[in-house]
XYZ file of C-alpha atoms in Angstrom:
209
model
C 27.583 2.744 5.462
C 26.636 1.977 1.884
C 23.292 3.625 1.066
C 22.076 0.490 -0.702
C 22.596 -1.588 2.465
C 21.215 0.980 4.909
C 18.055 -0.670 6.349
C 16.434 2.634 7.305
C 16.308 4.046 3.765
C 13.799 1.522 2.315
C 11.653 1.852 5.452
C 11.551 5.623 5.008
C 10.780 5.134 1.308
C 7.922 2.766 2.192
C 6.555 5.287 4.709
C 6.735 8.127 2.156
C 4.932 5.986 -0.433
C 2.176 5.438 2.141
C 1.780 8.897 3.637
C 2.041 11.138 0.550
C -0.857 9.570 -1.380
C -3.079 9.652 1.706
C -2.449 13.366 2.271
C -1.946 14.670 -1.259
C -2.589 11.901 -3.788
C -5.371 11.302 -6.277
C -6.798 7.849 -6.800
C -5.549 7.877 -10.395
C -1.951 7.913 -9.100
C -2.528 5.282 -6.390
C -1.223 2.403 -8.595
C 2.123 4.199 -8.924
C 2.406 4.582 -5.155
C 1.578 0.897 -4.698
C 4.415 0.058 -7.096
C 6.792 2.250 -5.090
C 5.690 0.560 -1.867
C 6.385 -2.822 -3.452
C 9.859 -1.783 -4.620
C 10.619 -0.570 -1.078
C 9.495 -3.965 0.236
C 11.852 -5.661 -2.195
C 14.683 -3.385 -1.056
C 13.954 -4.336 2.568
C 14.035 -8.047 1.691
C 17.405 -7.654 -0.024
C 18.799 -5.822 3.012
C 17.664 -8.608 5.335
C 18.934 -11.480 3.183
C 22.253 -10.424 1.716
C 22.860 -13.818 0.088
C 20.901 -14.595 -3.064
C 19.107 -17.717 -1.773
C 15.839 -19.263 -2.942
C 13.686 -17.193 -0.571
C 15.289 -13.917 -1.633
C 14.779 -14.784 -5.294
C 11.149 -15.785 -4.672
C 10.452 -12.610 -2.681
C 12.053 -10.486 -5.384
C 10.000 -12.099 -8.130
C 6.814 -11.633 -6.114
C 7.564 -7.947 -5.625
C 8.477 -7.247 -9.251
C 5.835 -9.358 -10.979
C 2.830 -9.169 -8.639
C 3.099 -6.197 -6.279
C 4.994 -3.734 -8.481
C 3.628 -4.851 -11.848
C 0.468 -6.930 -12.140
C -1.681 -5.525 -9.338
C -0.978 -1.806 -10.062
C -1.639 -2.522 -13.763
C -5.025 -4.113 -12.968
C -5.932 -1.223 -10.674
C -4.881 1.345 -13.285
C -7.086 -0.328 -15.908
C -9.986 -0.366 -13.471
C -9.651 3.361 -12.807
C -9.811 4.298 -16.485
C -13.091 5.985 -17.326
C -14.284 6.412 -13.728
C -15.030 9.694 -12.022
C -13.297 8.315 -8.911
C -9.895 8.617 -10.616
C -9.892 12.393 -10.085
C -10.841 12.156 -6.399
C -8.485 12.396 -3.432
C -7.428 9.207 -1.667
C -8.533 10.875 1.567
C -10.787 13.959 1.782
C -8.677 17.112 1.949
C -9.779 18.838 5.133
C -7.989 19.924 8.282
C -9.907 17.526 10.522
C -8.920 14.449 8.503
C -5.335 15.665 8.228
C -5.171 16.290 11.983
C -6.442 12.790 12.697
C -3.916 11.346 10.234
C -0.978 13.172 11.850
C -2.106 12.047 15.308
C -2.364 8.428 14.131
C 1.122 8.516 12.600
C 2.585 9.877 15.858
C 0.717 7.219 17.838
C 1.952 4.515 15.447
C 5.589 5.462 16.002
C 5.072 5.660 19.762
C 3.876 2.062 19.510
C 6.957 1.116 17.529
C 9.264 2.879 19.979
C 8.384 0.244 22.558
C 10.629 -2.201 20.739
C 13.673 -0.178 21.876
C 15.705 -1.172 18.843
C 16.296 1.264 16.012
C 15.449 -0.747 12.891
C 12.805 -2.859 14.628
C 11.148 0.228 16.114
C 11.131 1.990 12.739
C 9.730 -1.122 11.051
C 6.937 -1.434 13.617
C 6.227 2.268 13.236
C 5.957 2.009 9.445
C 3.694 -1.058 9.737
C 1.452 0.627 12.282
C 1.349 3.874 10.288
C 0.422 2.001 7.091
C -2.379 0.098 8.830
C -3.783 3.197 10.558
C -3.673 5.183 7.309
C -5.535 2.373 5.581
C -8.206 2.339 8.290
C -8.491 6.131 8.059
C -9.076 5.937 4.298
C -11.696 3.230 4.864
C -13.425 5.470 7.413
C -13.330 8.722 5.437
C -13.712 7.757 1.769
C -16.730 5.756 0.644
C -15.488 5.369 -2.940
C -15.010 1.651 -3.741
C -11.686 2.372 -5.456
C -10.344 4.175 -2.373
C -11.384 1.315 -0.132
C -9.698 -1.155 -2.481
C -6.481 0.881 -2.315
C -6.705 0.901 1.494
C -6.970 -2.896 1.558
C -3.903 -3.193 -0.669
C -2.011 -0.873 1.702
C -2.896 -3.237 4.554
C -1.632 -6.241 2.646
C 1.654 -4.465 1.935
C 1.926 -3.837 5.684
C 1.468 -7.585 6.214
C 4.313 -8.271 3.781
C 6.488 -5.785 5.665
C 5.707 -7.597 8.912
C 7.587 -10.619 7.580
C 10.838 -8.689 7.824
C 10.468 -8.820 11.632
C 10.257 -12.618 11.668
C 13.429 -14.540 12.634
C 12.742 -17.003 9.815
C 10.956 -16.179 6.534
C 7.529 -17.641 5.907
C 7.538 -20.897 3.901
C 6.716 -20.911 0.203
C 3.054 -22.080 0.607
C 2.383 -19.106 2.897
C 3.941 -16.744 0.348
C 1.832 -18.238 -2.418
C -1.306 -17.853 -0.292
C -0.502 -14.208 0.518
C 0.232 -13.466 -3.141
C -3.030 -15.150 -4.112
C -4.977 -13.040 -1.615
C -3.251 -9.888 -2.901
C -4.125 -10.606 -6.527
C -7.585 -11.856 -5.539
C -8.302 -8.641 -3.636
C -7.671 -6.419 -6.646
C -9.351 -8.879 -9.043
C -12.584 -9.078 -7.035
C -12.509 -5.351 -6.290
C -11.968 -4.510 -9.960
C -14.813 -6.813 -10.994
C -17.191 -5.114 -8.552
C -16.097 -1.639 -9.621
C -16.527 -2.485 -13.309
C -20.001 -3.758 -12.491
C -20.860 -0.413 -10.919
C -19.309 1.374 -13.886
C -21.458 -0.638 -16.269
C -24.553 0.327 -14.297
C -23.583 4.017 -14.450
C -22.809 4.482 -10.752
C -19.145 5.359 -11.237
C -19.359 6.751 -14.744
C -18.030 10.251 -15.348
C -20.631 12.945 -14.892
C -21.677 14.562 -18.188
C -20.500 18.105 -18.801
C -23.419 20.484 -18.768
C -23.721 22.788 -21.752
C -24.556 26.338 -20.607
C -25.292 27.521 -24.138
């Protein structure tokens, strides 16, 4: 089977782009992982719709322009000059990691109920992405981390479309894209407001001399 048309490869890539930043990533690198998630979503859409029809073209443009380009760029600009950029996406401790591993296993047990290879893997990736997002929301009180978790959830919603027998109509796509951009726009505005008030500003370096 051609690697480019193998439906499991983009699903694995999407899962890697979700799990690695939660376990090992810093918030400063989160925009890059969101871009990689988006490119995996585009790869999945191309695998599902082999013919270059209107929906495939629209989905590809949404991925490249909005999910892989605009939104990560806005988030990256928001992170500049904040102390949160150097923080972990999820606190690095054995308890949080143990919970995360257990949730991933549970997510794929849920997906296994579909009893079909690609469908089960897709459900597992969706469930794992959503549970990781909820775990970040529960363990990291930083506004930037919670914004990233919400964007992870919305990417999981976009992945859910690949399970539908028919793609969502264009107005639904436009609404989802609007919510995605609106989420990062409102979140960035709130974070910049906190930065202006000094809440998220970098801590000054103390001079021992």
